[in-house]
Each structure stands twice: as structure tokens, then as C-alpha cells.
């Protein structure tokens, strides 16, 4: 049984997808910088640890995304 193979993307489609991905990365980076510029004491537990779940709920990011990027920043 032969399966139909999908056509490869045209150059115009590939450029469009690349532009969408770049715009999404830029938007995420802007939102992440906005979160980190805010007073981080709002997101801390009483013991001083950062409450990533609260930060994720307030910002709209996933916990795993925030965990990874906060680890990169050393927080």
C-alpha cells in the first residue's frame, strides 16, 4: 500500500513560517523581560524561595518554560 507523500514547502511558505517563529520568540522574550523587571518579591514564598507556579499563572507562561529560563538567568 502506497501512502501519498506531502509536498514540500515552497520558499514563500518557509519564509512565512520562519517569520512567525521569530515573532513568537520575540514576543516571549519581551514578556519574560517584563516579568523579570517586575518586583520578584511578589512571587516569593515566605521562606524566600521563588514561587514559579504563581509566576506562571500570572504571566501565562508554562511552569517548565519559566523554570528553564529562570535557571538560565540564575534565579
mmCIF file of N, CA, C and O in Angstrom:
data_model
loop_
_atom_site.group_PDB
_atom_site.id
_atom_site.type_symbol
_atom_site.label_atom_id
_atom_site.label_comp_id
_atom_site.label_asym_id
_atom_site.label_seq_id
_atom_site.Cartn_x
_atom_site.Cartn_y
_atom_site.Cartn_z
ATOM 1 N N UNK A 1 0.846 -1.174 0.000
ATOM 2 C CA UNK A 1 0.000 0.000 0.000
ATOM 3 C C UNK A 1 0.892 1.237 0.000
ATOM 4 O O UNK A 1 1.763 1.385 0.845
ATOM 5 N N UNK A 2 0.642 2.120 -0.931
ATOM 6 C CA UNK A 2 1.440 3.335 -1.033
ATOM 7 C C UNK A 2 0.708 4.478 -0.356
ATOM 8 O O UNK A 2 -0.505 4.615 -0.477
ATOM 9 N N UNK A 3 1.472 5.278 0.361
ATOM 10 C CA UNK A 3 0.924 6.466 1.002
ATOM 11 C C UNK A 3 1.309 7.691 0.196
ATOM 12 O O UNK A 3 2.393 7.748 -0.383
ATOM 13 N N UNK A 4 0.415 8.641 0.162
ATOM 14 C CA UNK A 4 0.741 9.894 -0.507
ATOM 15 C C UNK A 4 1.715 10.675 0.355
ATOM 16 O O UNK A 4 1.516 10.788 1.557
ATOM 17 N N UNK A 5 2.730 11.163 -0.257
ATOM 18 C CA UNK A 5 3.676 11.994 0.489
ATOM 19 C C UNK A 5 3.258 13.441 0.339
ATOM 20 O O UNK A 5 2.802 13.862 -0.732
ATOM 21 N N UNK A 6 3.380 14.182 1.392
ATOM 22 C CA UNK A 6 3.004 15.588 1.320
ATOM 23 C C UNK A 6 4.068 16.354 0.545
ATOM 24 O O UNK A 6 5.248 16.008 0.544
ATOM 25 N N UNK A 7 3.615 17.392 -0.113
ATOM 26 C CA UNK A 7 4.545 18.209 -0.883
ATOM 27 C C UNK A 7 5.422 19.006 0.068
ATOM 28 O O UNK A 7 5.000 19.366 1.164
ATOM 29 N N UNK A 8 6.607 19.262 -0.346
ATOM 30 C CA UNK A 8 7.487 20.076 0.482
ATOM 31 C C UNK A 8 7.038 21.530 0.401
ATOM 32 O O UNK A 8 6.361 21.947 -0.534
ATOM 33 N N UNK A 9 7.414 22.285 1.395
ATOM 34 C CA UNK A 9 7.006 23.682 1.457
ATOM 35 C C UNK A 9 7.703 24.507 0.382
ATOM 36 O O UNK A 9 8.868 24.262 0.049
ATOM 37 N N UNK A 10 6.968 25.480 -0.109
ATOM 38 C CA UNK A 10 7.586 26.403 -1.055
ATOM 39 C C UNK A 10 8.461 27.382 -0.272
ATOM 40 O O UNK A 10 8.368 27.472 0.951
ATOM 41 N N UNK A 11 9.274 28.106 -0.982
ATOM 42 C CA UNK A 11 10.164 29.080 -0.338
ATOM 43 C C UNK A 11 9.355 30.145 0.385
ATOM 44 O O UNK A 11 9.684 30.527 1.510
ATOM 45 N N UNK A 12 8.288 30.598 -0.242
ATOM 46 C CA UNK A 12 7.445 31.630 0.377
ATOM 47 C C UNK A 12 6.810 31.126 1.674
ATOM 48 O O UNK A 12 6.754 31.851 2.669
ATOM 49 N N UNK A 13 6.338 29.873 1.682
ATOM 50 C CA UNK A 13 5.753 29.298 2.891
ATOM 51 C C UNK A 13 6.800 29.153 3.990
ATOM 52 O O UNK A 13 6.534 29.419 5.160
ATOM 53 N N UNK A 14 7.998 28.711 3.618
ATOM 54 C CA UNK A 14 9.076 28.538 4.596
ATOM 55 C C UNK A 14 9.468 29.870 5.226
ATOM 56 O O UNK A 14 9.663 29.976 6.436
ATOM 57 N N UNK A 15 9.538 30.930 4.402
ATOM 58 C CA UNK A 15 9.865 32.270 4.912
ATOM 59 C C UNK A 15 8.778 32.745 5.866
ATOM 60 O O UNK A 15 9.063 33.309 6.923
ATOM 61 N N UNK A 16 7.515 32.490 5.500
ATOM 62 C CA UNK A 16 6.398 32.899 6.348
ATOM 63 C C UNK A 16 6.448 32.193 7.703
ATOM 64 O O UNK A 16 6.280 32.827 8.755
ATOM 65 N N UNK A 17 6.707 30.902 7.697
ATOM 66 C CA UNK A 17 6.787 30.139 8.956
ATOM 67 C C UNK A 17 7.964 30.616 9.799
ATOM 68 O O UNK A 17 7.861 30.748 11.013
ATOM 69 N N UNK A 18 9.090 30.898 9.160
ATOM 70 C CA UNK A 18 10.249 31.425 9.891
ATOM 71 C C UNK A 18 9.939 32.775 10.519
ATOM 72 O O UNK A 18 10.333 33.050 11.653
ATOM 73 N N UNK A 19 9.214 33.635 9.791
ATOM 74 C CA UNK A 19 8.842 34.945 10.338
ATOM 75 C C UNK A 19 7.888 34.809 11.522
ATOM 76 O O UNK A 19 7.999 35.543 12.502
ATOM 77 N N UNK A 20 6.943 33.868 11.427
ATOM 78 C CA UNK A 20 6.027 33.637 12.548
ATOM 79 C C UNK A 20 6.782 33.143 13.787
ATOM 80 O O UNK A 20 6.505 33.575 14.904
ATOM 81 N N UNK A 21 7.739 32.253 13.577
ATOM 82 C CA UNK A 21 8.520 31.730 14.696
ATOM 83 C C UNK A 21 9.358 32.836 15.334
ATOM 84 O O UNK A 21 9.461 32.915 16.559
ATOM 85 N N UNK A 22 9.944 33.692 14.525
ATOM 86 C CA UNK A 22 10.747 34.800 15.048
ATOM 87 C C UNK A 22 9.874 35.762 15.846
ATOM 88 O O UNK A 22 10.253 36.215 16.925
ATOM 89 N N UNK A 23 8.690 36.071 15.315
ATOM 90 C CA UNK A 23 7.778 36.979 16.017
ATOM 91 C C UNK A 23 7.350 36.381 17.362
ATOM 92 O O UNK A 23 7.273 37.082 18.366
ATOM 93 N N UNK A 24 7.109 35.072 17.371
ATOM 94 C CA UNK A 24 6.716 34.404 18.627
ATOM 95 C C UNK A 24 7.851 34.428 19.641
ATOM 96 O O UNK A 24 7.637 34.683 20.822
ATOM 97 N N UNK A 25 9.076 34.149 19.190
ATOM 98 C CA UNK A 25 10.234 34.201 20.100
ATOM 99 C C UNK A 25 10.413 35.593 20.673
ATOM 100 O O UNK A 25 10.699 35.758 21.857
ATOM 101 N N UNK A 26 10.269 36.618 19.814
ATOM 102 C CA UNK A 26 10.419 37.999 20.277
ATOM 103 C C UNK A 26 9.349 38.362 21.298
ATOM 104 O O UNK A 26 9.625 39.027 22.294
ATOM 105 N N UNK A 27 8.106 37.917 21.052
ATOM 106 C CA UNK A 27 7.021 38.186 21.991
ATOM 107 C C UNK A 27 7.278 37.512 23.335
ATOM 108 O O UNK A 27 7.114 38.129 24.396
ATOM 109 N N UNK A 28 7.728 36.254 23.315
ATOM 110 C CA UNK A 28 8.028 35.548 24.558
ATOM 111 C C UNK A 28 9.172 36.224 25.310
ATOM 112 O O UNK A 28 9.134 36.359 26.524
ATOM 113 N N UNK A 29 10.200 36.643 24.576
ATOM 114 C CA UNK A 29 11.340 37.300 25.220
ATOM 115 C C UNK A 29 10.919 38.617 25.855
ATOM 116 O O UNK A 29 11.332 38.941 26.970
ATOM 117 N N UNK A 30 10.062 39.365 25.165
ATOM 118 C CA UNK A 30 9.564 40.634 25.703
ATOM 119 C C UNK A 30 8.737 40.405 26.966
ATOM 120 O O UNK A 30 8.901 41.113 27.957
ATOM 121 N N UNK A 31 7.869 39.384 26.933
ATOM 122 C CA UNK A 31 7.056 39.079 28.121
ATOM 123 C C UNK A 31 7.924 38.603 29.277
ATOM 124 O O UNK A 31 7.699 38.973 30.428
ATOM 125 N N UNK A 32 8.942 37.797 28.974
ATOM 126 C CA UNK A 32 9.832 37.295 30.022
ATOM 127 C C UNK A 32 10.615 38.442 30.650
ATOM 128 O O UNK A 32 10.741 38.515 31.878
ATOM 129 N N UNK A 33 11.120 39.363 29.847
ATOM 130 C CA UNK A 33 11.839 40.517 30.382
ATOM 131 C C UNK A 33 10.923 41.394 31.221
ATOM 132 O O UNK A 33 11.343 41.957 32.236
ATOM 133 N N UNK A 34 9.661 41.499 30.811
ATOM 134 C CA UNK A 34 8.689 42.274 31.577
ATOM 135 C C UNK A 34 8.458 41.642 32.944
ATOM 136 O O UNK A 34 8.390 42.338 33.959
ATOM 137 N N UNK A 35 8.353 40.331 32.989
ATOM 138 C CA UNK A 35 8.144 39.617 34.258
ATOM 139 C C UNK A 35 9.342 39.801 35.174
ATOM 140 O O UNK A 35 9.196 40.064 36.371
ATOM 141 N N UNK A 36 10.546 39.687 34.595
ATOM 142 C CA UNK A 36 11.745 39.769 35.423
ATOM 143 C C UNK A 36 12.022 41.192 35.889
ATOM 144 O O UNK A 36 12.698 41.386 36.896
ATOM 145 N N UNK A 37 11.499 42.181 35.166
ATOM 146 C CA UNK A 37 11.706 43.558 35.607
ATOM 147 C C UNK A 37 10.736 43.933 36.730
ATOM 148 O O UNK A 37 10.963 44.907 37.443
ATOM 149 N N UNK A 38 9.669 43.155 36.888
ATOM 150 C CA UNK A 38 8.706 43.399 37.953
ATOM 151 C C UNK A 38 9.337 42.985 39.280
ATOM 152 O O UNK A 38 10.284 42.208 39.320
ATOM 153 N N UNK A 39 8.813 43.482 40.364
ATOM 154 C CA UNK A 39 9.329 43.169 41.695
ATOM 155 C C UNK A 39 9.154 41.676 41.981
ATOM 156 O O UNK A 39 8.033 41.191 42.097
ATOM 157 N N UNK A 40 10.251 40.930 42.053
ATOM 158 C CA UNK A 40 10.175 39.483 42.244
ATOM 159 C C UNK A 40 9.707 39.090 43.642
ATOM 160 O O UNK A 40 9.350 37.941 43.868
ATOM 161 N N UNK A 41 9.693 40.026 44.597
ATOM 162 C CA UNK A 41 9.195 39.704 45.931
ATOM 163 C C UNK A 41 7.720 39.325 45.900
ATOM 164 O O UNK A 41 7.244 38.606 46.768
ATOM 165 N N UNK A 42 6.989 39.806 44.890
ATOM 166 C CA UNK A 42 5.578 39.452 44.741
ATOM 167 C C UNK A 42 5.420 37.956 44.500
ATOM 168 O O UNK A 42 4.427 37.356 44.892
ATOM 169 N N UNK A 43 6.405 37.330 43.865
ATOM 170 C CA UNK A 43 6.335 35.916 43.507
ATOM 171 C C UNK A 43 7.069 35.009 44.486
ATOM 172 O O UNK A 43 7.288 33.855 44.188
ATOM 173 N N UNK A 44 7.460 35.505 45.632
ATOM 174 C CA UNK A 44 8.235 34.690 46.574
ATOM 175 C C UNK A 44 7.355 34.121 47.673
ATOM 176 O O UNK A 44 6.364 34.711 48.078
ATOM 177 N N UNK A 45 7.750 32.943 48.157
ATOM 178 C CA UNK A 45 7.144 32.359 49.351
ATOM 179 C C UNK A 45 7.654 33.120 50.564
ATOM 180 O O UNK A 45 8.593 33.916 50.457
ATOM 181 N N UNK A 46 7.075 32.829 51.716
ATOM 182 C CA UNK A 46 7.544 33.475 52.950
ATOM 183 C C UNK A 46 8.964 33.056 53.299
ATOM 184 O O UNK A 46 9.688 33.793 53.949
ATOM 185 N N UNK A 47 9.369 31.863 52.850
ATOM 186 C CA UNK A 47 10.722 31.401 53.142
ATOM 187 C C UNK A 47 11.755 31.949 52.150
ATOM 188 O O UNK A 47 12.928 31.629 52.239
ATOM 189 N N UNK A 48 11.323 32.773 51.194
ATOM 190 C CA UNK A 48 12.256 33.418 50.281
ATOM 191 C C UNK A 48 12.433 32.739 48.939
ATOM 192 O O UNK A 48 13.039 33.294 48.042
ATOM 193 N N UNK A 49 11.898 31.506 48.809
ATOM 194 C CA UNK A 49 12.029 30.811 47.526
ATOM 195 C C UNK A 49 11.051 31.394 46.513
ATOM 196 O O UNK A 49 9.989 31.889 46.867
ATOM 197 N N UNK A 50 11.420 31.318 45.257
ATOM 198 C CA UNK A 50 10.589 31.854 44.190
ATOM 199 C C UNK A 50 9.428 30.896 43.903
ATOM 200 O O UNK A 50 9.631 29.698 43.722
ATOM 201 N N UNK A 51 8.206 31.417 43.882
ATOM 202 C CA UNK A 51 7.012 30.622 43.606
ATOM 203 C C UNK A 51 6.765 30.623 42.093
ATOM 204 O O UNK A 51 6.120 31.511 41.554
ATOM 205 N N UNK A 52 7.284 29.607 41.430
ATOM 206 C CA UNK A 52 7.212 29.545 39.977
ATOM 207 C C UNK A 52 5.779 29.296 39.515
ATOM 208 O O UNK A 52 5.358 29.805 38.482
ATOM 209 N N UNK A 53 5.004 28.542 40.283
ATOM 210 C CA UNK A 53 3.620 28.284 39.897
ATOM 211 C C UNK A 53 2.805 29.570 39.878
ATOM 212 O O UNK A 53 2.009 29.800 38.966
ATOM 213 N N UNK A 54 2.995 30.413 40.868
ATOM 214 C CA UNK A 54 2.281 31.694 40.914
ATOM 215 C C UNK A 54 2.727 32.578 39.755
ATOM 216 O O UNK A 54 1.905 33.225 39.110
ATOM 217 N N UNK A 55 4.016 32.585 39.487
ATOM 218 C CA UNK A 55 4.530 33.390 38.382
ATOM 219 C C UNK A 55 3.951 32.891 37.056
ATOM 220 O O UNK A 55 3.576 33.692 36.197
ATOM 221 N N UNK A 56 3.841 31.583 36.907
ATOM 222 C CA UNK A 56 3.294 31.015 35.671
ATOM 223 C C UNK A 56 1.826 31.394 35.503
ATOM 224 O O UNK A 56 1.395 31.753 34.409
ATOM 225 N N UNK A 57 1.062 31.330 36.578
ATOM 226 C CA UNK A 57 -0.354 31.711 36.496
ATOM 227 C C UNK A 57 -0.514 33.178 36.136
ATOM 228 O O UNK A 57 -1.368 33.538 35.331
ATOM 229 N N UNK A 58 0.295 34.040 36.718
ATOM 230 C CA UNK A 58 0.159 35.489 36.493
ATOM 231 C C UNK A 58 0.637 35.914 35.109
ATOM 232 O O UNK A 58 0.125 36.880 34.553
ATOM 233 N N UNK A 59 1.617 35.226 34.571
ATOM 234 C CA UNK A 59 2.217 35.659 33.306
ATOM 235 C C UNK A 59 1.681 34.928 32.082
ATOM 236 O O UNK A 59 1.837 35.414 30.972
ATOM 237 N N UNK A 60 1.097 33.757 32.281
ATOM 238 C CA UNK A 60 0.604 32.987 31.149
ATOM 239 C C UNK A 60 1.632 32.048 30.546
ATOM 240 O O UNK A 60 1.371 31.417 29.529
ATOM 241 N N UNK A 61 2.806 31.962 31.156
ATOM 242 C CA UNK A 61 3.818 31.011 30.703
ATOM 243 C C UNK A 61 3.589 29.669 31.392
ATOM 244 O O UNK A 61 2.958 29.597 32.438
ATOM 245 N N UNK A 62 4.145 28.612 30.819
ATOM 246 C CA UNK A 62 4.084 27.319 31.481
ATOM 247 C C UNK A 62 5.175 27.259 32.548
ATOM 248 O O UNK A 62 6.170 27.983 32.491
ATOM 249 N N UNK A 63 4.963 26.372 33.526
ATOM 250 C CA UNK A 63 5.960 26.220 34.597
ATOM 251 C C UNK A 63 7.291 25.761 34.031
ATOM 252 O O UNK A 63 8.351 26.233 34.445
ATOM 253 N N UNK A 64 7.251 24.836 33.078
ATOM 254 C CA UNK A 64 8.508 24.307 32.533
ATOM 255 C C UNK A 64 9.282 25.389 31.776
ATOM 256 O O UNK A 64 10.505 25.464 31.873
ATOM 257 N N UNK A 65 8.564 26.236 31.030
ATOM 258 C CA UNK A 65 9.221 27.333 30.314
ATOM 259 C C UNK A 65 9.884 28.277 31.306
ATOM 260 O O UNK A 65 11.047 28.662 31.137
ATOM 261 N N UNK A 66 9.142 28.659 32.352
ATOM 262 C CA UNK A 66 9.712 29.576 33.351
ATOM 263 C C UNK A 66 10.874 28.945 34.096
ATOM 264 O O UNK A 66 11.888 29.601 34.345
ATOM 265 N N UNK A 67 10.736 27.687 34.461
ATOM 266 C CA UNK A 67 11.808 27.001 35.183
ATOM 267 C C UNK A 67 13.095 27.012 34.367
ATOM 268 O O UNK A 67 14.168 27.336 34.873
ATOM 269 N N UNK A 68 12.962 26.686 33.083
ATOM 270 C CA UNK A 68 14.139 26.640 32.200
ATOM 271 C C UNK A 68 14.780 28.022 32.065
ATOM 272 O O UNK A 68 15.996 28.172 32.226
ATOM 273 N N UNK A 69 13.976 29.038 31.820
ATOM 274 C CA UNK A 69 14.542 30.363 31.581
ATOM 275 C C UNK A 69 15.023 31.042 32.859
ATOM 276 O O UNK A 69 15.995 31.800 32.825
ATOM 277 N N UNK A 70 14.396 30.757 33.977
ATOM 278 C CA UNK A 70 14.895 31.303 35.247
ATOM 279 C C UNK A 70 16.196 30.605 35.640
ATOM 280 O O UNK A 70 17.071 31.226 36.234
ATOM 281 N N UNK A 71 16.323 29.327 35.279
ATOM 282 C CA UNK A 71 17.578 28.620 35.553
ATOM 283 C C UNK A 71 18.703 29.223 34.712
ATOM 284 O O UNK A 71 19.821 29.395 35.179
ATOM 285 N N UNK A 72 18.391 29.564 33.440
ATOM 286 C CA UNK A 72 19.376 30.232 32.581
ATOM 287 C C UNK A 72 19.829 31.561 33.195
ATOM 288 O O UNK A 72 20.997 31.924 33.123
ATOM 289 N N UNK A 73 18.885 32.292 33.794
ATOM 290 C CA UNK A 73 19.185 33.610 34.379
ATOM 291 C C UNK A 73 19.848 33.478 35.746
ATOM 292 O O UNK A 73 20.348 34.453 36.294
ATOM 293 N N UNK A 74 19.815 32.282 36.334
ATOM 294 C CA UNK A 74 20.431 32.063 37.637
ATOM 295 C C UNK A 74 19.536 32.424 38.802
ATOM 296 O O UNK A 74 20.016 32.703 39.901
ATOM 297 N N UNK A 75 18.219 32.424 38.579
ATOM 298 C CA UNK A 75 17.285 32.758 39.665
ATOM 299 C C UNK A 75 16.674 31.517 40.267
ATOM 300 O O UNK A 75 16.353 30.584 39.731
#
